[in-house]
PDB file of C-alpha atoms and ligand atoms in Angstrom:
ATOM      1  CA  UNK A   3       0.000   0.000   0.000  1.00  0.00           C
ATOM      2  CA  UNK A   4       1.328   2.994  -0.875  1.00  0.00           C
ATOM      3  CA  UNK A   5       0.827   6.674   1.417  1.00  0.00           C
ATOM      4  CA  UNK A   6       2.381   8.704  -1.516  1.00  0.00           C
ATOM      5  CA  UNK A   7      -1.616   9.705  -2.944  1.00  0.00           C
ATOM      6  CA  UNK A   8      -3.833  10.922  -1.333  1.00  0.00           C
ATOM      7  CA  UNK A   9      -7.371  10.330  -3.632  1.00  0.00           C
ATOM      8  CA  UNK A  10      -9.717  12.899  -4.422  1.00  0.00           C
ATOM      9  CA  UNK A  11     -12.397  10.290  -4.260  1.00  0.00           C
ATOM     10  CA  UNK A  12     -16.276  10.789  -4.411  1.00  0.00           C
ATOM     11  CA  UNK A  13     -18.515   7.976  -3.681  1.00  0.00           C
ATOM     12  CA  UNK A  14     -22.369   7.369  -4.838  1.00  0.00           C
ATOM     13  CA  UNK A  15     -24.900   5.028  -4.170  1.00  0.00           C
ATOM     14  CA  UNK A  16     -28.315   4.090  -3.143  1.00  0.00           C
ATOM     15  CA  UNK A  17     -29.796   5.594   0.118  1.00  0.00           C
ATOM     16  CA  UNK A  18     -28.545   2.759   2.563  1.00  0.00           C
ATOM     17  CA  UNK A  19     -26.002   1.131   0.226  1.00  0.00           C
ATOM     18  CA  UNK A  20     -23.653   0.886   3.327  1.00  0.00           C
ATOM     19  CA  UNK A  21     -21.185   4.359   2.100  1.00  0.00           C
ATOM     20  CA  UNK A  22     -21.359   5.257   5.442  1.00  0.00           C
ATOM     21  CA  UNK A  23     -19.383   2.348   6.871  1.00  0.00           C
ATOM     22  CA  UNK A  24     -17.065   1.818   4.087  1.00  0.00           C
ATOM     23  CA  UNK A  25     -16.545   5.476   3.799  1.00  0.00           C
ATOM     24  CA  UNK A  26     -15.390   5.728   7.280  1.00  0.00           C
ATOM     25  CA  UNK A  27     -12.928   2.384   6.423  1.00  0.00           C
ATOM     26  CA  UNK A  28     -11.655   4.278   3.238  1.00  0.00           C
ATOM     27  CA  UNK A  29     -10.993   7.285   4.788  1.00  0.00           C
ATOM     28  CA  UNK A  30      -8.924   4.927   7.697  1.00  0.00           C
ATOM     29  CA  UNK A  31      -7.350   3.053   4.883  1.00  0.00           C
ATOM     30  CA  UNK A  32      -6.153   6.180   2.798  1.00  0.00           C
ATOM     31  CA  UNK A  33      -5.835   8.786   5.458  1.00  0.00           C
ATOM     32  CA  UNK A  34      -7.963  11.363   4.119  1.00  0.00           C
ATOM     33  CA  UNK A  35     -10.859  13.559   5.051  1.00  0.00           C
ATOM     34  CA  UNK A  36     -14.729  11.964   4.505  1.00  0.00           C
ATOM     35  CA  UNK A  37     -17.400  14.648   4.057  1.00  0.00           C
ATOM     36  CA  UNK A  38     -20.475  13.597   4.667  1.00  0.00           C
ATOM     37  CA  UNK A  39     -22.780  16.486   3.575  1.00  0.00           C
ATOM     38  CA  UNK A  40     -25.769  14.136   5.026  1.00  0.00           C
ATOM     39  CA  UNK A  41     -24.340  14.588   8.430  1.00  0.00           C
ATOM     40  CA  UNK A  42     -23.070  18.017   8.104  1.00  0.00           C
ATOM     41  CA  UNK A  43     -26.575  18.824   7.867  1.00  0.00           C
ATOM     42  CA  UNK A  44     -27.900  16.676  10.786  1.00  0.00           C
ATOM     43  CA  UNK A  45     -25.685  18.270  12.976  1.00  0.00           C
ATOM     44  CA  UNK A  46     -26.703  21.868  11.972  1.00  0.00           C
ATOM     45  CA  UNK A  47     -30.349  20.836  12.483  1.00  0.00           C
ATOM     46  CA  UNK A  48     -29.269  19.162  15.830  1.00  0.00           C
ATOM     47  CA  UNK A  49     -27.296  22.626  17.047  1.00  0.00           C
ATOM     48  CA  UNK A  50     -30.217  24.532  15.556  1.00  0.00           C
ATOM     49  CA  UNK A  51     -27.336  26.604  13.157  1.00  0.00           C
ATOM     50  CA  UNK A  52     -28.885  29.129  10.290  1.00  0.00           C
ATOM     51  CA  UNK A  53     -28.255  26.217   7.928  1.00  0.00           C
ATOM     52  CA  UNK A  54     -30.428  23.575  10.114  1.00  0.00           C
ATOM     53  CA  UNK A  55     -33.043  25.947  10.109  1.00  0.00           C
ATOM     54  CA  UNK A  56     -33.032  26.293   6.343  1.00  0.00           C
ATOM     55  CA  UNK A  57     -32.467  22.757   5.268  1.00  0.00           C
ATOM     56  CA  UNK A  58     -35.185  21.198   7.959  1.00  0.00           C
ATOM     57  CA  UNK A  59     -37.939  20.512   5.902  1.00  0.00           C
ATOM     58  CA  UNK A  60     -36.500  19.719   2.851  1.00  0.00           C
ATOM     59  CA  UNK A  61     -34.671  17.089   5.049  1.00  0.00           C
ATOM     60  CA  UNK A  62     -37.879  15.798   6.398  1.00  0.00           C
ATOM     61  CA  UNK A  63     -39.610  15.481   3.360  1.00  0.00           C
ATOM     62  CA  UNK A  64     -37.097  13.371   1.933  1.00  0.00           C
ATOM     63  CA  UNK A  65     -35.964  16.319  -0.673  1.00  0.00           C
ATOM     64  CA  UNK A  66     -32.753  17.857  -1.820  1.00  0.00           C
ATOM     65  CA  UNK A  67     -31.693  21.156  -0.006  1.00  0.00           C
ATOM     66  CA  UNK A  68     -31.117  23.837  -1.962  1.00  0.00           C
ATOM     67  CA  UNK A  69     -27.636  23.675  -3.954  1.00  0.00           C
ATOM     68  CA  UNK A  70     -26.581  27.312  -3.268  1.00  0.00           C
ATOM     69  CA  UNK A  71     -26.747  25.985   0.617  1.00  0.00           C
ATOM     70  CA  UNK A  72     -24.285  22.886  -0.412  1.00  0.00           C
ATOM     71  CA  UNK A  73     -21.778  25.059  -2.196  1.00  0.00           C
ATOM     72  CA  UNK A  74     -20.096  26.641   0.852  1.00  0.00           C
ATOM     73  CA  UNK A  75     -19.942  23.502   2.650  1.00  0.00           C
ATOM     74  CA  UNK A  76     -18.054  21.631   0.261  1.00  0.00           C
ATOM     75  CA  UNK A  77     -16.229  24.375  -1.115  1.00  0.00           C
ATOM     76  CA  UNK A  78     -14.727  24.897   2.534  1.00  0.00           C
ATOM     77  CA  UNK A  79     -13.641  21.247   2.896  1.00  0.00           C
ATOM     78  CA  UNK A  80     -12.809  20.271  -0.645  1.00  0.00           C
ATOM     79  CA  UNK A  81     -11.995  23.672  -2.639  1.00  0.00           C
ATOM     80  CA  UNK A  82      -8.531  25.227  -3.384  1.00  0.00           C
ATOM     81  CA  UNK A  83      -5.524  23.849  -2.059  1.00  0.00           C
ATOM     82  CA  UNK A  84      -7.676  21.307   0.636  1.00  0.00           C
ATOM     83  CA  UNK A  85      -7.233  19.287  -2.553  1.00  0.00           C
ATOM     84  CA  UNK A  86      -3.519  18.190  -2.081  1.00  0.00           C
ATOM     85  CA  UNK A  87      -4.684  16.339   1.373  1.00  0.00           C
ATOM     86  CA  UNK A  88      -6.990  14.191  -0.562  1.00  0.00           C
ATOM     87  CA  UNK A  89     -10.678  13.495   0.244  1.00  0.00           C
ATOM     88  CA  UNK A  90     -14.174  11.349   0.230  1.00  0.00           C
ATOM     89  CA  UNK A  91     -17.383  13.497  -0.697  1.00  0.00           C
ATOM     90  CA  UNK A  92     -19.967  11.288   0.232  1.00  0.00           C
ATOM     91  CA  UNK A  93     -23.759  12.780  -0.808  1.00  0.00           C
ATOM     92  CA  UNK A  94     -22.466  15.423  -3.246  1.00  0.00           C
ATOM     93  CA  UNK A  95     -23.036  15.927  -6.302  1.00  0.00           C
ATOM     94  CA  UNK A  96     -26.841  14.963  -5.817  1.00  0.00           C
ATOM     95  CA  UNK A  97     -27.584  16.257  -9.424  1.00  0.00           C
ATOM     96  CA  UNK A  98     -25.966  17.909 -12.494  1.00  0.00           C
ATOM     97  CA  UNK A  99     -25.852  20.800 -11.656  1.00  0.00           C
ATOM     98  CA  UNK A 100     -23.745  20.291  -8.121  1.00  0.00           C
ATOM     99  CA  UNK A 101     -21.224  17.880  -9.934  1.00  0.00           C
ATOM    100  CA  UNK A 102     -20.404  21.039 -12.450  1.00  0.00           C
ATOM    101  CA  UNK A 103     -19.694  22.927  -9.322  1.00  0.00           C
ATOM    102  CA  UNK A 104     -17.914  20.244  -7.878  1.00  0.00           C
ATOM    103  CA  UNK A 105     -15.611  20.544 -11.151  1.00  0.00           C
ATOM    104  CA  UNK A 106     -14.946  23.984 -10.596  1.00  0.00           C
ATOM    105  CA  UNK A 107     -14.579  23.738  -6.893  1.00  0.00           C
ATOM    106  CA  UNK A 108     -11.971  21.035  -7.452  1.00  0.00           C
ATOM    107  CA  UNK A 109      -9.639  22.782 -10.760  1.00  0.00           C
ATOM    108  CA  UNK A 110      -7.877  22.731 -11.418  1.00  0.00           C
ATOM    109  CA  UNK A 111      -6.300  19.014 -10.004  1.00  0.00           C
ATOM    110  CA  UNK A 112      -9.999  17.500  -9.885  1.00  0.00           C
ATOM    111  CA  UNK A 113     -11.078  14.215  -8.913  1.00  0.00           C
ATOM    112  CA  UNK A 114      -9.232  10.576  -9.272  1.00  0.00           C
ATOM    113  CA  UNK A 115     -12.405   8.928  -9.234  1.00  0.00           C
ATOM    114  CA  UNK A 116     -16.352   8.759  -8.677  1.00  0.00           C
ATOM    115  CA  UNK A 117     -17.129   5.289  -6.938  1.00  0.00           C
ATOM    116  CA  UNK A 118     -20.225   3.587  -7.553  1.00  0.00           C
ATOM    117  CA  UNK A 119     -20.877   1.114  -4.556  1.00  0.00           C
ATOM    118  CA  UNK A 120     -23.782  -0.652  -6.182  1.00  0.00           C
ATOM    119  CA  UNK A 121     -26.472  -2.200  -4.132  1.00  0.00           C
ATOM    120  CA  UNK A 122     -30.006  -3.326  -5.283  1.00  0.00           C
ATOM    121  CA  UNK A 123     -33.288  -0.902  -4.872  1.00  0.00           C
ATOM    122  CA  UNK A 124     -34.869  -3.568  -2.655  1.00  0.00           C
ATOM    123  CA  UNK A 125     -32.207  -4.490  -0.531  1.00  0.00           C
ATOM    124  CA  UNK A 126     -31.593  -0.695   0.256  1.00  0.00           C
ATOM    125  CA  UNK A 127     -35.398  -0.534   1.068  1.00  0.00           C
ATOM    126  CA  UNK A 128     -35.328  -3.139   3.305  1.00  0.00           C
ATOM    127  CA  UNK A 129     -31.939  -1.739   4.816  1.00  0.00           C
ATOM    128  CA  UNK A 130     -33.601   2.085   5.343  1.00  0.00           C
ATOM    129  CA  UNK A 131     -36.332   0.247   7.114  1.00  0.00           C
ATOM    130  CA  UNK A 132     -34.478  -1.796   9.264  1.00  0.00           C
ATOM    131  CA  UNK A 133     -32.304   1.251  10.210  1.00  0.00           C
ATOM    132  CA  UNK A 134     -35.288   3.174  11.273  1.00  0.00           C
ATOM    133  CA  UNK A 135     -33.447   7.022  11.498  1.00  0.00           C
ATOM    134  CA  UNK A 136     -35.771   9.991  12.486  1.00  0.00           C
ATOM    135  CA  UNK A 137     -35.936  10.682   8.418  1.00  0.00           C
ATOM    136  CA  UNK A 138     -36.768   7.252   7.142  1.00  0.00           C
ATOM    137  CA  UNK A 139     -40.292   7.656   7.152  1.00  0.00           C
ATOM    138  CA  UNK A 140     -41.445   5.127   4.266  1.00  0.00           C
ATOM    139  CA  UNK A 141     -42.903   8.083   2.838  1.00  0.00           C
ATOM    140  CA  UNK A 142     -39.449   9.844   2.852  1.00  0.00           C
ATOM    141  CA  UNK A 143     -37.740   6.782   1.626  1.00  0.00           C
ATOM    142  CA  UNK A 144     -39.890   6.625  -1.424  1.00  0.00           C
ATOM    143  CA  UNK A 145     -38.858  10.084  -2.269  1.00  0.00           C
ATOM    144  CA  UNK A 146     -35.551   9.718  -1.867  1.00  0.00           C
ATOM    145  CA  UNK A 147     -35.331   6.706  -3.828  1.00  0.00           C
ATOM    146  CA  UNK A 148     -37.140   8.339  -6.038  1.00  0.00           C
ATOM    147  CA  UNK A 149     -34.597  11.516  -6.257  1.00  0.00           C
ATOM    148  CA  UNK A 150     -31.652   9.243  -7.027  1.00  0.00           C
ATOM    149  CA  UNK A 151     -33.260   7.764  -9.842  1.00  0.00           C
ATOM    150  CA  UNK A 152     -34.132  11.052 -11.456  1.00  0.00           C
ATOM    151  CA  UNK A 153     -31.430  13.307 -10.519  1.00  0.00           C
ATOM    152  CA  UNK A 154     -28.253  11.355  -8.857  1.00  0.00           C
ATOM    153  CA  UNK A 155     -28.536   8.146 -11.919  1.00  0.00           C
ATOM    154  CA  UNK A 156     -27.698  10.916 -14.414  1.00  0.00           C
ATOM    155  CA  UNK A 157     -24.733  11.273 -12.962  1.00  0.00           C
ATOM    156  CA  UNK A 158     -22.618   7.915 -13.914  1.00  0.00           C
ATOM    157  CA  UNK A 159     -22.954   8.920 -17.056  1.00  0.00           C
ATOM    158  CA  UNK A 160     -21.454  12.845 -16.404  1.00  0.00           C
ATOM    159  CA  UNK A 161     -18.284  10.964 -14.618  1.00  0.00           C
ATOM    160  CA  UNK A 162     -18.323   7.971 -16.833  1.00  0.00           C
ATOM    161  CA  UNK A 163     -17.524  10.528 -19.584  1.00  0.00           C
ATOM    162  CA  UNK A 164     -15.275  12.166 -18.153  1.00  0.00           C
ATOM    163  CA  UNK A 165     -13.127   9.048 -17.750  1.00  0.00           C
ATOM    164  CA  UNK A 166     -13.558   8.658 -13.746  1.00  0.00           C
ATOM    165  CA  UNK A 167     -16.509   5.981 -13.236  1.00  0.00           C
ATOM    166  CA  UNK A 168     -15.676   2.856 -11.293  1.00  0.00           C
ATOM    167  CA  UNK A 169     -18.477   0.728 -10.259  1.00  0.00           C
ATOM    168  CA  UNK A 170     -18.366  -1.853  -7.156  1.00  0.00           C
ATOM    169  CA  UNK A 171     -20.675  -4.449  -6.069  1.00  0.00           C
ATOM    170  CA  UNK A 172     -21.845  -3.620  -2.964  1.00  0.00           C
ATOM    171  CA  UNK A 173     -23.172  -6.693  -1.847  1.00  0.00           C
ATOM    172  CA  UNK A 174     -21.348  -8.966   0.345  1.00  0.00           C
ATOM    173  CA  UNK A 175     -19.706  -8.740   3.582  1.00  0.00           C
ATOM    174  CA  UNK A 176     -18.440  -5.633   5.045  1.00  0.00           C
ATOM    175  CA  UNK A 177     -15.165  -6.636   4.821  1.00  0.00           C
ATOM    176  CA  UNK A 178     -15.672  -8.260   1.457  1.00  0.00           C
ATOM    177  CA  UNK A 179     -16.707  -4.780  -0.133  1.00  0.00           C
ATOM    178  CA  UNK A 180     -14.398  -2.968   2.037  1.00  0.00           C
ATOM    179  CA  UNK A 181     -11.294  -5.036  -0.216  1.00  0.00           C
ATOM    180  CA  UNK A 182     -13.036  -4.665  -3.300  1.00  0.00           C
ATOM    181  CA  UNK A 183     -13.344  -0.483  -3.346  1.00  0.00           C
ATOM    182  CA  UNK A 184      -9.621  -0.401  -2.190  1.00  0.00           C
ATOM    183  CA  UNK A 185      -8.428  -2.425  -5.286  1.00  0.00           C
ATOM    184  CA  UNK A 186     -10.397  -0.766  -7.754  1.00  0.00           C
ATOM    185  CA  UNK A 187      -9.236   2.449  -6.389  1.00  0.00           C
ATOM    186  CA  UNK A 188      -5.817   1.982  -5.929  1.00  0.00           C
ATOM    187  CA  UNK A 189      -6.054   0.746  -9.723  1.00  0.00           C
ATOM    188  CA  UNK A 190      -7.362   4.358 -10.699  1.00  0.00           C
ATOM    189  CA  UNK A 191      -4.956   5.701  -8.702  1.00  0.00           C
ATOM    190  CA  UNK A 192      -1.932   3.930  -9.562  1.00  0.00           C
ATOM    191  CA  UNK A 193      -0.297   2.539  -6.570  1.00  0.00           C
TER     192      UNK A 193
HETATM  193  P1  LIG B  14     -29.474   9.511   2.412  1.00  0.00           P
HETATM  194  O1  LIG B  14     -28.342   9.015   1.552  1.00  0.00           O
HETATM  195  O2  LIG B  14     -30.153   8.423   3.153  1.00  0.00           O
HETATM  196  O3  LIG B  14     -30.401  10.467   1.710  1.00  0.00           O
HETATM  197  P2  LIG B  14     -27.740  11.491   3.553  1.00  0.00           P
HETATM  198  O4  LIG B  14     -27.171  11.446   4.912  1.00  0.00           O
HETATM  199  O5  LIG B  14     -26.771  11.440   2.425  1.00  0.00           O
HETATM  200  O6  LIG B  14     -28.793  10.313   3.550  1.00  0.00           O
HETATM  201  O7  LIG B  14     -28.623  12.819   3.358  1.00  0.00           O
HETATM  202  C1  LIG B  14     -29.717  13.112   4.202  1.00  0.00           C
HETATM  203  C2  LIG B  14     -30.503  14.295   3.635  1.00  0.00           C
HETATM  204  O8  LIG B  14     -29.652  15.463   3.592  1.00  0.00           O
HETATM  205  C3  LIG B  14     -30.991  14.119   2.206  1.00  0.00           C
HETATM  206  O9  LIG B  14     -32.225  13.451   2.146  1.00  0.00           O
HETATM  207  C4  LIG B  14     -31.093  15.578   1.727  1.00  0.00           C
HETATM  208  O10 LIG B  14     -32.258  16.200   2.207  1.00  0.00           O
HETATM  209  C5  LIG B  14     -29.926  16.238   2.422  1.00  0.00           C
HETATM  210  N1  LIG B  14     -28.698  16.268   1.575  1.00  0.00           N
HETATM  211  C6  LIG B  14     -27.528  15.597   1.790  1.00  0.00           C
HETATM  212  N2  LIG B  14     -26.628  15.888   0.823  1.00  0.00           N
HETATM  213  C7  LIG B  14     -27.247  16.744  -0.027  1.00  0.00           C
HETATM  214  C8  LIG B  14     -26.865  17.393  -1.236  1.00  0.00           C
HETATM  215  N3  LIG B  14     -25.655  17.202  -1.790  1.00  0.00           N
HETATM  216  N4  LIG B  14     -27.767  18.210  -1.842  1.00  0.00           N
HETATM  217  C9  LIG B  14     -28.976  18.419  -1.328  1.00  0.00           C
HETATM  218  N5  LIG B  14     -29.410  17.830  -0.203  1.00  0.00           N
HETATM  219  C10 LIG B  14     -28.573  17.006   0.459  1.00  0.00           C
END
């Protein structure tokens, strides 16, 4: 294994796909920063911040926040020079229009790779029941579900063309999947 890069990784997948426990062992494994813009926001809307307040509701009903409220966040963890440490975006770009920003935010080094950790619609389902978090309502789930189809899918195909789409299985054992996203991105990124 090699410390030299640092990977300027972002990782998609289904609502409940498990990113949030290999993130978390990617991050470990490559010693880099993982955003998680999902729990950025919880924990404005736990302290009650100016952002919380604003992104509540959409958060409830299962809906995107407003992008021009994403910007800034990721922009302050990701942008500039925060590039050279490496990083995992987990939950952004949510559409087309964030992943153009994300370009820009990211130039002029920009990404190694977009990860695809793909899991099944049902088996998420069953997964975002089982979980049972204050905004898994089934109602909420639906939407978000949904969302991904409409506005997140479109998205393999911006990366994809731009040379940087690798797609995992996510199905398996934690450890299992764990292995698997390390290979295919130390392939990417050469070590
Ligand atoms: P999930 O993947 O289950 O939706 P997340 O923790 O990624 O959970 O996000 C929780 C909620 O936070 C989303 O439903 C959405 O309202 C909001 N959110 C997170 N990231 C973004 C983003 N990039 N753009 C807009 N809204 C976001």
């Amino acid at each position: 294994m090699s410390q030299a890069v640092r990977p300027r990784l972002v990782i998609m997948g289904r609502q409940g796909a498990g990113k949030g426990t290999q993130c978390e062992l990617l991050a470990a494994h490559y010693g880099i920063d993982h955003l998680s813009t999902g729990d950025v926001l919880r924990a404005a809307v736990a302290e009650g911040s100016e952002l919380g307040v604003k992104a509540k509701a959409f958060m409830d009903a299962g809906d995107l926040v407003p992008d021009e409220l994403m910007t800034d966040i990721v922009a302050s963890r990701v942008g500039g020079d925060k590039g050279a440490a490496g990083f995992l975006l987990d939950g952004f770009p949510r559409n087309v229009g964030q992943a153009e920003t994300l370009v820009e935010i990211t130039a002029p080094d920009g990404l190694h790779a977009c990860v695809n950790l793909d899991v099944e619609e049902s088996v998420v389902r069953e997964r975002m029941i089982a979980r049972g978090r204050e905004d898994d309502t089934p109602e909420a789930i639906d939407r978000r579900l949904q969302l991904y189809a409409q506005e997140t899918a479109p998205l393999f195909d911006f990366f994809d063309s731009k040379g940087l789409l690798v797609v995992c299985n996510g199905f398996g054992e934690v450890e299992e999947i764990s292995t698997r996203l390390i290979s295919s991105i130390d392939q990417v990124i050469g070590s």
